Amino acid sequence: MPVLRQIALLGNPVLRTPARPVPFPLSDEVRELIDDMLATMREADGVGIAAPQVHQSLAIFIVAPRPNPRYPDAVEGPPIVAINPEIVERSAEMVRGWEGCLSIPGLRGEVPRHRRILARYQDVRGEHVVREFEDFPARIFQHEDDHLRGVVFLDRMDDLRDLACEREYARRVAKG
Ligand SMILES: [Zn+2]
């Protein structure tokens, strides 16, 4: 049975530490970690989670776009577990979009991201995957990939005036 893990909050050094590569085959501990990350992400209504966010400095994250109370417009897809990921190409085109983070509760910020990326990673069996992402899944991928490098979305904002408390975000921005 998966266990809910405690989420590291902004200010915790683990969020500022580059994550270590994960060796294959995966250990039982790492398999359990991935199951627990999925459960913890779902419990918190997240659309992605990275291992450093549950205090494990390992190069693993999950991207799981789906509609939920925080992202009602998300298109549902099966969760992608990306291990030892690398973004190999980034579109010149940037798009701004609102992001939140389970490690930064209560805040939302408008963040510029590459609209399209080409990413390389390993799946849970160690198979190498090369895959293109665009729009919301690409945004999540870039957000989670940043977590593996000690970067949070606040660092990617070009204007901190585009930061909002979640309640104000829901009241003003989400209504257009
Ligand atoms: Zn985050």
Short mmCIF file of C-alpha atoms and ligand atoms in Angstrom, two decimals:
data_model
loop_
_atom_site.label_atom_id
_atom_site.label_comp_id
_atom_site.label_asym_id
_atom_site.label_seq_id
_atom_site.Cartn_x
_atom_site.Cartn_y
_atom_site.Cartn_z
CA MET A 1 0.00 0.00 0.00
CA PRO A 2 1.37 3.41 -0.89
CA VAL A 3 2.06 5.80 1.94
CA LEU A 4 1.48 9.55 1.82
CA ARG A 5 4.81 11.33 2.17
CA GLN A 6 5.40 14.69 3.77
CA ILE A 7 5.88 17.45 1.22
CA ALA A 8 9.00 19.61 1.55
CA LEU A 9 8.10 23.30 1.69
CA LEU A 10 9.96 26.29 0.25
CA GLY A 11 12.90 27.07 2.51
CA ASN A 12 13.83 23.41 2.91
CA PRO A 13 17.35 22.93 1.48
CA VAL A 14 16.29 19.71 -0.33
CA LEU A 15 14.38 21.91 -2.80
CA ARG A 16 17.60 23.76 -3.63
CA THR A 17 19.79 20.66 -4.00
CA PRO A 18 20.46 19.09 -7.43
CA ALA A 19 19.04 15.54 -7.50
CA ARG A 20 21.23 12.44 -8.00
CA PRO A 21 20.83 10.11 -11.01
CA VAL A 22 18.93 6.87 -10.33
CA PRO A 23 20.62 3.51 -11.10
CA PHE A 24 18.80 0.61 -12.81
CA PRO A 25 17.29 -1.84 -12.09
CA LEU A 26 15.24 0.16 -9.61
CA SER A 27 15.57 -0.87 -5.97
CA ASP A 28 12.47 -1.80 -3.96
CA GLU A 29 12.89 1.47 -2.06
CA VAL A 30 12.76 3.51 -5.27
CA ARG A 31 9.71 1.57 -6.53
CA GLU A 32 7.95 2.32 -3.25
CA LEU A 33 9.01 5.94 -3.51
CA ILE A 34 7.38 6.24 -6.96
CA ASP A 35 4.11 4.66 -5.73
CA ASP A 36 4.13 6.99 -2.73
CA MET A 37 4.82 10.02 -4.95
CA LEU A 38 1.77 9.16 -7.08
CA ALA A 39 -0.44 8.79 -4.01
CA THR A 40 0.91 11.98 -2.43
CA MET A 41 0.41 13.96 -5.65
CA ARG A 42 -3.19 12.73 -6.04
CA GLU A 43 -4.05 13.43 -2.42
CA ALA A 44 -2.79 17.01 -2.85
CA ASP A 45 -4.61 17.50 -6.20
CA GLY A 46 -1.30 18.01 -7.98
CA VAL A 47 -0.59 17.44 -11.67
CA GLY A 48 3.07 16.67 -11.06
CA ILE A 49 5.52 15.93 -8.30
CA ALA A 50 9.29 15.55 -8.09
CA ALA A 51 11.21 13.32 -5.67
CA PRO A 52 12.96 16.26 -3.91
CA GLN A 53 9.47 17.46 -2.95
CA VAL A 54 9.13 14.37 -0.76
CA HIS A 55 12.65 14.79 0.66
CA GLN A 56 14.37 12.36 -1.72
CA SER A 57 17.15 13.95 -3.75
CA LEU A 58 16.72 11.61 -6.74
CA ALA A 59 16.16 12.40 -10.43
CA ILE A 60 12.55 11.20 -10.64
CA PHE A 61 9.34 13.07 -11.30
CA ILE A 62 5.76 12.41 -12.35
CA VAL A 63 3.80 14.42 -14.92
CA ALA A 64 0.07 13.76 -14.73
CA PRO A 65 -2.10 16.38 -16.41
CA ARG A 66 -5.76 15.90 -15.55
CA PRO A 67 -8.68 18.15 -14.75
CA ASN A 68 -8.87 18.84 -11.02
CA PRO A 69 -10.05 21.67 -8.80
CA ARG A 70 -6.72 23.49 -9.23
CA TYR A 71 -6.49 22.94 -13.03
CA PRO A 72 -10.05 22.47 -14.35
CA ASP A 73 -8.97 22.85 -18.00
CA ALA A 74 -6.25 20.18 -17.97
CA VAL A 75 -6.53 17.37 -20.53
CA GLU A 76 -6.30 13.96 -18.90
CA GLY A 77 -3.40 11.67 -19.75
CA PRO A 78 -1.81 8.63 -18.10
CA PRO A 79 0.81 9.63 -15.51
CA ILE A 80 4.34 9.71 -16.91
CA VAL A 81 7.12 8.64 -14.59
CA ALA A 82 10.33 10.29 -15.84
CA ILE A 83 13.62 9.02 -14.42
CA ASN A 84 16.98 10.68 -15.16
CA PRO A 85 15.26 13.16 -17.49
CA GLU A 86 16.86 15.71 -19.74
CA ILE A 87 15.26 18.36 -21.92
CA VAL A 88 17.18 18.17 -25.21
CA GLU A 89 15.31 20.75 -27.32
CA ARG A 90 13.25 23.79 -26.44
CA SER A 91 11.04 25.79 -28.81
CA ALA A 92 11.97 29.43 -29.24
CA GLU A 93 8.30 30.22 -28.67
CA MET A 94 7.52 31.01 -25.05
CA VAL A 95 4.09 31.08 -23.43
CA ARG A 96 3.03 32.54 -20.13
CA GLY A 97 0.79 30.51 -17.86
CA TRP A 98 -0.23 30.25 -14.22
CA GLU A 99 1.56 27.72 -12.04
CA GLY A 100 1.33 26.57 -8.49
CA CYS A 101 3.56 24.23 -6.55
CA LEU A 102 2.80 21.75 -3.78
CA SER A 103 5.94 23.03 -2.05
CA ILE A 104 4.75 26.66 -2.22
CA PRO A 105 1.19 26.45 -0.90
CA GLY A 106 -1.20 29.35 -1.30
CA LEU A 107 0.59 31.11 -4.16
CA ARG A 108 0.18 31.12 -7.93
CA GLY A 109 2.44 32.85 -10.40
CA GLU A 110 2.45 33.59 -14.10
CA VAL A 111 5.55 31.91 -15.54
CA PRO A 112 7.03 32.02 -19.05
CA ARG A 113 7.87 28.54 -20.40
CA HIS A 114 8.90 27.04 -23.72
CA ARG A 115 5.73 26.01 -25.55
CA ARG A 116 7.27 22.81 -26.90
CA ILE A 117 10.11 20.62 -25.66
CA LEU A 118 11.82 17.41 -26.68
CA ALA A 119 12.69 15.34 -23.63
CA ARG A 120 14.65 12.20 -22.98
CA TYR A 121 14.14 10.06 -19.87
CA GLN A 122 13.98 6.48 -18.61
CA ASP A 123 10.76 4.75 -17.65
CA VAL A 124 10.40 2.47 -14.61
CA ARG A 125 11.83 -0.49 -16.58
CA GLY A 126 14.88 1.55 -17.56
CA GLU A 127 13.80 1.89 -21.21
CA HIS A 128 14.99 5.11 -22.83
CA VAL A 129 12.13 7.28 -24.05
CA VAL A 130 12.35 10.32 -26.34
CA ARG A 131 9.13 12.28 -26.41
CA GLU A 132 7.79 15.67 -27.42
CA PHE A 133 5.53 17.65 -25.10
CA GLU A 134 3.60 20.81 -25.76
CA ASP A 135 1.43 23.28 -23.91
CA PHE A 136 0.26 22.22 -20.43
CA PRO A 137 2.17 18.90 -20.25
CA ALA A 138 5.31 20.72 -21.48
CA ARG A 139 4.79 23.32 -18.75
CA ILE A 140 4.51 20.63 -16.08
CA PHE A 141 7.57 18.81 -17.45
CA GLN A 142 9.66 22.00 -17.29
CA HIS A 143 8.37 22.80 -13.78
CA GLU A 144 9.22 19.30 -12.48
CA ASP A 145 12.55 19.17 -14.31
CA ASP A 146 13.48 22.41 -12.56
CA HIS A 147 12.84 20.71 -9.19
CA LEU A 148 15.61 18.21 -10.02
CA ARG A 149 18.00 21.12 -10.47
CA GLY A 150 17.08 23.02 -7.32
CA VAL A 151 14.95 25.56 -9.17
CA VAL A 152 11.37 26.59 -8.28
CA PHE A 153 8.81 28.45 -10.40
CA LEU A 154 9.44 31.71 -8.55
CA ASP A 155 12.97 31.72 -10.03
CA ARG A 156 11.47 31.55 -13.55
CA MET A 157 9.12 34.50 -13.13
CA ASP A 158 10.12 37.65 -14.95
CA ASP A 159 7.93 39.90 -12.83
CA LEU A 160 7.04 39.11 -9.22
CA ARG A 161 4.03 41.40 -9.58
CA ASP A 162 2.49 38.44 -11.44
CA LEU A 163 2.38 36.51 -8.18
CA ALA A 164 -1.02 36.05 -6.52
CA CYS A 165 -2.46 34.45 -3.42
CA GLU A 166 -4.54 31.44 -4.45
CA ARG A 167 -7.79 32.96 -3.23
CA GLU A 168 -7.27 36.10 -5.29
CA TYR A 169 -6.19 33.95 -8.24
CA ALA A 170 -9.40 31.94 -8.03
CA ARG A 171 -11.51 35.06 -7.69
CA ARG A 172 -9.94 37.23 -10.37
CA VAL A 173 -7.73 35.36 -12.79
CA ALA A 174 -9.59 32.05 -13.12
CA LYS A 175 -12.74 33.94 -14.04
CA GLY A 176 -10.85 35.73 -16.81
ZN ZN B 1 6.60 22.36 -7.88
#
